[in-house]
Coordinates of C-alpha atoms and ligand atoms in Angstrom, one line a residue:
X80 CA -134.9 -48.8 43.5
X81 CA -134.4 -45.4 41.9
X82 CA -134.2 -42.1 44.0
X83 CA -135.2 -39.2 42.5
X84 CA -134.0 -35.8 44.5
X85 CA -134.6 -32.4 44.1
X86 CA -131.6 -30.0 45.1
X87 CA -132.2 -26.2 45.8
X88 CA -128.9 -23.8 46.5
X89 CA -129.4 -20.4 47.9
X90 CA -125.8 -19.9 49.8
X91 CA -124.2 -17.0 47.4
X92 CA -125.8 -14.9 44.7
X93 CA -126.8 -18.1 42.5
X94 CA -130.1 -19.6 42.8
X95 CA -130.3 -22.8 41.3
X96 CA -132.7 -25.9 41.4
X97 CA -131.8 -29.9 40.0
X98 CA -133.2 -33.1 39.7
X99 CA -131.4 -36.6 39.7
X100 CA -132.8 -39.2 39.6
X101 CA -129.9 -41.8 40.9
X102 CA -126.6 -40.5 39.6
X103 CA -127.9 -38.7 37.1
X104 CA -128.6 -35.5 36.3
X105 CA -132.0 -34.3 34.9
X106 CA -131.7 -30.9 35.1
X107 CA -130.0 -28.5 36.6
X108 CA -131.3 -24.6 36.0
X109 CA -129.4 -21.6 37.7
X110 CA -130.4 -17.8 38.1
X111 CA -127.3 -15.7 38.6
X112 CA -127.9 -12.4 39.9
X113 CA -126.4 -9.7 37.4
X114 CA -127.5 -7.1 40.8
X115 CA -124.5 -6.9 41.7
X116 CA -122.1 -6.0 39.4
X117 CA -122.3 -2.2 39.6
X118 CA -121.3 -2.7 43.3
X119 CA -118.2 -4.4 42.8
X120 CA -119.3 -7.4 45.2
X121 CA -122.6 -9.4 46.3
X122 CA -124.5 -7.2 48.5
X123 CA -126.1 -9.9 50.6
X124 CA -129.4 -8.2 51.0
X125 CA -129.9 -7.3 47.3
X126 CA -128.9 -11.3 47.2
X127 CA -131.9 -12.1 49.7
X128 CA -134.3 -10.4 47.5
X129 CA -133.4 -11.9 44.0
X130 CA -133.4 -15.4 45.5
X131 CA -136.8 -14.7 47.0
X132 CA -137.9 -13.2 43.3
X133 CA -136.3 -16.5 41.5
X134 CA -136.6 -19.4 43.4
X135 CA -140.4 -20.7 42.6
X136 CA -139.5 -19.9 38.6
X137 CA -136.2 -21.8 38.9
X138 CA -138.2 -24.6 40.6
X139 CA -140.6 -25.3 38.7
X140 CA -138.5 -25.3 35.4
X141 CA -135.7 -27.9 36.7
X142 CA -139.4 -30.0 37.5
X143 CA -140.4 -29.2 34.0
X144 CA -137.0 -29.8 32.4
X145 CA -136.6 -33.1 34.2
X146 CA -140.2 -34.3 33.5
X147 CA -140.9 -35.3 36.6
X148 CA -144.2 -34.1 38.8
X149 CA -143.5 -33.3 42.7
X150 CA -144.8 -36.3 44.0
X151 CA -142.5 -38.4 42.4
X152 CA -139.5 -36.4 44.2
X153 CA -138.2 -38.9 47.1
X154 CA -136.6 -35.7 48.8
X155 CA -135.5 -32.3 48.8
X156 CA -132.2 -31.5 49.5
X157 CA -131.1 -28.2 50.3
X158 CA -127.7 -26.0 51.5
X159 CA -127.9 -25.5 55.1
X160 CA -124.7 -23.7 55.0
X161 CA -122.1 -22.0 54.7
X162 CA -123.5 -18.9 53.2
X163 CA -125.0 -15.9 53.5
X164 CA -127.5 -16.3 56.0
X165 CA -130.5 -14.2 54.4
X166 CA -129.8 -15.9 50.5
X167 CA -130.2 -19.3 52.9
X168 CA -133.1 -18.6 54.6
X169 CA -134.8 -18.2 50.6
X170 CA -133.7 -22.2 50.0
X171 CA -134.1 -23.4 53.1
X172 CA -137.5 -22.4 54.0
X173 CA -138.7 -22.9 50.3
X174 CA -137.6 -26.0 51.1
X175 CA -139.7 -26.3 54.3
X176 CA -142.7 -25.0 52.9
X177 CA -143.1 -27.9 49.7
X178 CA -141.6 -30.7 52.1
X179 CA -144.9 -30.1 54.7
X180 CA -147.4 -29.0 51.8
X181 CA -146.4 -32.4 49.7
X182 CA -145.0 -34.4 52.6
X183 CA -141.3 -35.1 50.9
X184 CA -139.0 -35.4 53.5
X185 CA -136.0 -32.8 53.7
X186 CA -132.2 -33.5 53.6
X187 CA -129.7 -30.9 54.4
X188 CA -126.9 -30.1 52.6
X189 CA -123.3 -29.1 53.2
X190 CA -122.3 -26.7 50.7
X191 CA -118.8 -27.5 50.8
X192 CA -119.9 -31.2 50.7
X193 CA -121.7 -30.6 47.7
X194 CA -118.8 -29.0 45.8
X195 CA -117.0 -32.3 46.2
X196 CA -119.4 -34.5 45.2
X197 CA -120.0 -33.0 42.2
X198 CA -117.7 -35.4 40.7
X199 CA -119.6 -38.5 41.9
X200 CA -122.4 -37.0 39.1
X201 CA -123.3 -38.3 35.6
X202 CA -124.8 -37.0 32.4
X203 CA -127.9 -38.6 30.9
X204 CA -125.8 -39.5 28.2
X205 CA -122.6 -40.1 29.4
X206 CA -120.6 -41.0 32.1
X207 CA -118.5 -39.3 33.6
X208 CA -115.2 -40.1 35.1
X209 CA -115.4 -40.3 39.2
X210 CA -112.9 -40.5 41.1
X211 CA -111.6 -43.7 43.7
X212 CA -111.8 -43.9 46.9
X213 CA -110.0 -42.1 49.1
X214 CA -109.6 -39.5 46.7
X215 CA -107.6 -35.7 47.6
X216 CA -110.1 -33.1 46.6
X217 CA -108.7 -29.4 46.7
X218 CA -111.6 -27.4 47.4
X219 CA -111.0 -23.9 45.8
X220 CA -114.1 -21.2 46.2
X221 CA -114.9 -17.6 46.8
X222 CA -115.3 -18.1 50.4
X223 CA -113.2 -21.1 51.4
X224 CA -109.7 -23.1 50.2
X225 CA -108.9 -26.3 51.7
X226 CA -107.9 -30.3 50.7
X227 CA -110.1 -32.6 52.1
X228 CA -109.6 -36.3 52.0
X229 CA -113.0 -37.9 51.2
X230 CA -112.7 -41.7 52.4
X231 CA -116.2 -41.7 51.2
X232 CA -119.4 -39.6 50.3
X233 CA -120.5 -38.9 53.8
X234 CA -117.0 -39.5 55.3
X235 CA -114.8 -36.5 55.1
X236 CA -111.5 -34.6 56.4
X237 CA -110.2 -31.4 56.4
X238 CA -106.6 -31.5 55.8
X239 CA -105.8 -28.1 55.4
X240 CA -107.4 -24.9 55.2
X241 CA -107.1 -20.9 54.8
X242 CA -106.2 -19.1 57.8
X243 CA -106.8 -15.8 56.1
X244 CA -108.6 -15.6 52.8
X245 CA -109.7 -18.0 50.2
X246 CA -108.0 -17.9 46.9
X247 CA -111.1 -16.8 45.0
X248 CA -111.1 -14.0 47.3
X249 CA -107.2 -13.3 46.2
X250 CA -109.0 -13.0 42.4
X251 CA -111.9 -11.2 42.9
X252 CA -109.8 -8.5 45.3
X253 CA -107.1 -8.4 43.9
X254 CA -109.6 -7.7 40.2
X255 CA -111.4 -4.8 42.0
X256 CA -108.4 -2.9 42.6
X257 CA -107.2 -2.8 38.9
X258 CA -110.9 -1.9 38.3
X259 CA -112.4 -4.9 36.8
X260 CA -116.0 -6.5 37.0
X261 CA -117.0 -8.2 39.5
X262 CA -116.3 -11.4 40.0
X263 CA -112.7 -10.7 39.0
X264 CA -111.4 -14.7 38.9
X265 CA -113.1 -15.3 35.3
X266 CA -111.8 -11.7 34.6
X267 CA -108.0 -12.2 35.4
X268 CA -108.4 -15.9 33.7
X269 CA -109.3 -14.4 30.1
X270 CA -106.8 -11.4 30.9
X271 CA -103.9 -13.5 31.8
X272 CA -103.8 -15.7 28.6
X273 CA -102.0 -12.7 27.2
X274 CA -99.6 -11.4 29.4
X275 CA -96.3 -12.9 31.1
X276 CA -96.5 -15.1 34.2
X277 CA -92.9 -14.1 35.1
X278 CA -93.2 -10.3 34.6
X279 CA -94.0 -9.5 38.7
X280 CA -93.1 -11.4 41.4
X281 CA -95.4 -11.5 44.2
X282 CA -95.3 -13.0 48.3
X283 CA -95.4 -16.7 48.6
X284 CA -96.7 -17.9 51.9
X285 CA -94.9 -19.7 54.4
X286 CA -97.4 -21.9 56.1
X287 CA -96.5 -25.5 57.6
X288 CA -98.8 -28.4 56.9
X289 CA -101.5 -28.4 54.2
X290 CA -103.1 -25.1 55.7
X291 CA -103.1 -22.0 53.0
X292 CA -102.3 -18.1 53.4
X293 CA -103.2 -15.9 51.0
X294 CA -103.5 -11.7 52.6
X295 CA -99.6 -11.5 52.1
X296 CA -99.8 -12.4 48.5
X297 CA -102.6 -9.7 48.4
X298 CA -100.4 -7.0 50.1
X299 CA -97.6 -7.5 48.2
X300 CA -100.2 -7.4 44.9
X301 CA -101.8 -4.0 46.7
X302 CA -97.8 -2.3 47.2
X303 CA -96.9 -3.2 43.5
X304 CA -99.6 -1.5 42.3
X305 CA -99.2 1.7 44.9
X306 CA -95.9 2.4 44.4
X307 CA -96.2 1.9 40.6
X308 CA -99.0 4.0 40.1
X309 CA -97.6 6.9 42.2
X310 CA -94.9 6.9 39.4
X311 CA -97.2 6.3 36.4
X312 CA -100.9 6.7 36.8
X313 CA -101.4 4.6 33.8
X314 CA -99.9 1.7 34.8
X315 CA -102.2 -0.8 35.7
X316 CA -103.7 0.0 32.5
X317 CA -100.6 -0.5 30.6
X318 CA -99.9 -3.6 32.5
X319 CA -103.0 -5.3 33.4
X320 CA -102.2 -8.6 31.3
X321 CA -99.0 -9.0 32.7
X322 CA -100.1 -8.5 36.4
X323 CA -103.1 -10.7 35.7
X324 CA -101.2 -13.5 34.7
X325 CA -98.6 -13.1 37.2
X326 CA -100.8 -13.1 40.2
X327 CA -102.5 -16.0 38.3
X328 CA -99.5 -18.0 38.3
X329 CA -98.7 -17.3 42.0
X330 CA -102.2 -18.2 43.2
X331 CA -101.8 -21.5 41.4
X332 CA -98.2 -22.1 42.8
X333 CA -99.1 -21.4 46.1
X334 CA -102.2 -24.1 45.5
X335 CA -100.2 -26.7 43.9
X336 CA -97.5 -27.0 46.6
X337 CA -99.5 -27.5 49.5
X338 CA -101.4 -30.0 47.6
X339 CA -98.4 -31.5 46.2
X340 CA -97.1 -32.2 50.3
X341 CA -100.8 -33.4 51.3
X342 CA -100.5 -36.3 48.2
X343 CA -97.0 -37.3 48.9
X344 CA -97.7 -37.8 52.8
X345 CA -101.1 -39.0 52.5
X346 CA -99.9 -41.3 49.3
X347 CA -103.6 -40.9 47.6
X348 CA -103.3 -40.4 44.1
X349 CA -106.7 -39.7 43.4
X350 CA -106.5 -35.8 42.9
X351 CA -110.0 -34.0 42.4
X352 CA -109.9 -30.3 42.5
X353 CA -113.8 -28.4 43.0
X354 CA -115.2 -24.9 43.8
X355 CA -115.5 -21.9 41.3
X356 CA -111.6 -21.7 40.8
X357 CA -111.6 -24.9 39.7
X358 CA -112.9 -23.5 36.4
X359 CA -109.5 -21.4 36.4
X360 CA -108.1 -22.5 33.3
X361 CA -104.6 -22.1 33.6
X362 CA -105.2 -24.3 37.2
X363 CA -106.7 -26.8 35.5
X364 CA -103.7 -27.4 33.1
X365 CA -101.5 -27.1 36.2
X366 CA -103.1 -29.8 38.1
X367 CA -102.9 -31.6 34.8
X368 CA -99.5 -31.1 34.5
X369 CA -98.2 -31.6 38.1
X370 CA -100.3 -34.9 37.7
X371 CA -99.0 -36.1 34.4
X372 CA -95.4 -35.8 35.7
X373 CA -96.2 -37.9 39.6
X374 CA -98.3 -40.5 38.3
X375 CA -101.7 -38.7 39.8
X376 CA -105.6 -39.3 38.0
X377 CA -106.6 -36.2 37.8
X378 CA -110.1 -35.0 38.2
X379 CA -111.4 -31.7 36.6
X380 CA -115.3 -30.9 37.0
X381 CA -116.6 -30.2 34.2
X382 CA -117.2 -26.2 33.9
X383 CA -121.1 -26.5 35.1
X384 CA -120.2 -27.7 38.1
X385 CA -117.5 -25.6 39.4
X386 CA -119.0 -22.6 40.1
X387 CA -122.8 -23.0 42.5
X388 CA -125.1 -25.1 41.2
X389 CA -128.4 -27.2 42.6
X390 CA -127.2 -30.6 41.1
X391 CA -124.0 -31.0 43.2
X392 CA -126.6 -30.1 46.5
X393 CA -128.9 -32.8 45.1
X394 CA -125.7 -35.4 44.7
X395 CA -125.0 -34.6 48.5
X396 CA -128.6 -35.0 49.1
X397 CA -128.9 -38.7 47.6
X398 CA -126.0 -39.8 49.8
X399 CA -127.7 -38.2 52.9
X400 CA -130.8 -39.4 52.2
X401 CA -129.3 -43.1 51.7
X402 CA -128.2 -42.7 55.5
X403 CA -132.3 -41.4 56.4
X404 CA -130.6 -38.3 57.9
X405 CA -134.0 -36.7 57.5
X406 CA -133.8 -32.6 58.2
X407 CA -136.3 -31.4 60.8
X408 CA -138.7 -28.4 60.1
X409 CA -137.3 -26.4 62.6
X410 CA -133.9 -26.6 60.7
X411 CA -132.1 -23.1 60.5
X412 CA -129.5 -21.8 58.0
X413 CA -125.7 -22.4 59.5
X414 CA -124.0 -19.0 58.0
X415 CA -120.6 -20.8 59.5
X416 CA -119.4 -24.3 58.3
X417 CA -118.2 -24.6 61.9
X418 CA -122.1 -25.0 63.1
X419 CA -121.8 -27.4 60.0
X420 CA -119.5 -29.8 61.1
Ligands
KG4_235 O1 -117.9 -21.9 44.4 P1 -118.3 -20.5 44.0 O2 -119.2 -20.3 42.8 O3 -119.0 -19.7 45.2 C1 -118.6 -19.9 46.5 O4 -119.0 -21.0 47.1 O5 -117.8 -19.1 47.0 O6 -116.9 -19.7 43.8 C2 -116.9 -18.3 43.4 C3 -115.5 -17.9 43.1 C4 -115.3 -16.4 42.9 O7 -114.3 -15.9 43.8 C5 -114.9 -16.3 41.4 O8 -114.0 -15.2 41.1 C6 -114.2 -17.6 41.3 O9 -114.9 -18.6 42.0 N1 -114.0 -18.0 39.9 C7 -112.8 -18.1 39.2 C8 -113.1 -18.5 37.9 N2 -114.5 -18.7 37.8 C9 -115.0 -18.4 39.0 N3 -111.6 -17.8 39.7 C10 -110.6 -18.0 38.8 N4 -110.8 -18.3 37.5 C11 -112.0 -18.6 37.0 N5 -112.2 -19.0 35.7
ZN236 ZN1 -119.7 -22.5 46.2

């Protein structure tokens, strides 16, 4: 029997809405929020607002896209968390208001979750290659940077994780204090496609395990840059290719090694990677690299569904749903993927 799910993200500054029916995707529509560029970062209330502006539009065109009416949805899956708790109060009580109006029932979603499944998705047209169970997935986003084994869709691990910031956060940082847009990962990307990888040397962390560190490599970035500029006010200008493409190179070193040690000891060969950095191009040729040379099948999502997106929460949803983990209405937002888990 075909399932047919709709999937509404909130968590960030993206709203988005997607049908699938089964596997596949339908439609996937997302709003991103050009708000908050001028201040350098999402400002979480502005965020609140746009979502609350957007979300019936961005609705009712993934419906339309997908050419399929409301009553045919078999549930609506939404990101409980993590996120910003206001931008996931939008999704989730949209959510609750059509699931009691229409009597669908509700599913929530795990954001993080959602990022991983993404590669379980297919294209009306085309498949497209999934991964084996168990796979490795190195989840890379703004907010989070971890490897999780997935042993299956609703069966999880965290291996490692951040115990400082999340290596989107080492771009998009590290971008603002050269003075580029917001959000600086795509920035430094482009940038660093002309300049040397091995003209600065930055911190590398230290950190046993599979668990990842990223404020040193940040305060060594943030020195470089004060002590040069004291000498030469133009520097960063003069430089910025160079010091985008080395602080590239570290963040992807610093990534690769931990997940190198987490597929040697766990011997999965299965490698995904998933989250907004995962549309870094110069970790995507990495990962395709490092697997090329041990034997890995690598898994790159395709750019769509790196960064947020509705259809990954609706490919999360469908595997919930299959369990009939039904959401209550009094469901709240989880700002914290500990309240998650
Ligand atoms: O997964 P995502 O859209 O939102 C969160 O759940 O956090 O990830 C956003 C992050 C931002 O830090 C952004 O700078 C980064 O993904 N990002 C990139 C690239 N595209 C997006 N970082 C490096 N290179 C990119 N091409
Ligand atoms: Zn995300």
């Amino acid at each position: 029997m075909d399932i047919t799910i709709l999937g509404i993200e909130s968590s960030c500054d993206d709203t988005s809405a997607a049908v699938l029916r089964n596997h596949v995707l339908l439609s996937n529509v997302i709003a991103s929020q050009a708000v908050h560029v001028k201040y350098g970062g999402v400002i979480p209330e502005l965020a609140s607002r746009a979502h609350q502006q957007n979300i019936i539009p961005v609705v009712d065109t993934a419906l339309k896209e997908a050419g399929i009416a409301v009553d045919e949805l078999d549930a609506i899956a939404f990101t409980r968390g993590p996120g910003l708790v206001g931008s996931l109060l939008v999704g989730v009580s949209f959510a609750k208001g059509l699931s009691l109006a229409r009597r669908i029932p509700m599913v929530e979603v795990n954001h993080l979750q959602g990022h991983i499944l993404s590669h379980l998705i297919d294209l009306p047209d085309r498949q497209l290659p999934h991964p084996d169970f168990p796979f490795l997935c190195l989840l890379v986003s703004g907010g989070h940077t971890m490897i999780v084994r997935v042993d299956s869709p609703t069966k999880l691990a965290i291996l490692g994780t951040t115990i400082d910031d999340a290596a989107g956060e080492a771009f998009d940082k590290c971008a603002k204090v050269m003075g580029l847009p917001y959000p600086g990962g795509p920035v430094i990307d482009r940038l660093a496609k002309e300049g040397d990888p091995k003209a600065f040397h930055f911190a590398h962390p230290h950190v046993e395990g599979f668990d990842y560190s990223f404020s040193g490599l940040k305060t060594s970035f943030l020195y470089t840059l004060r002590d040069a500029v004291a000498d030469a006010p133009d520097f960063i200008e003069r430089n910025k290719a160079d010091l985008c493409a080395s602080l590239q190179t570290t963040i992807i070193e610093i990534l690769l090694k931990q997940l190198v040690r987490a597929a040697r000891e766990t011997g999965i060969r299965d490698i995904a990677i998933a989250g907004g950095v995962s549309a870094n191009s110069g970790l995507r040729d990495a990962i395709t690299a490092e697997g090329r040379r041990r034997g890995w099948r690598t898994f790159l999502p395709e750019l769509k569904f790196t960064t947020d997106n509705a259809a990954m929460i609706a490919m999360a949803g469908y595997y919930r749903y299959q369990l009939g983990e039904f959401a209550s209405p009094d469901i709240a937002p989880a700002a914290r993927l500990e309240e998650l888990l």
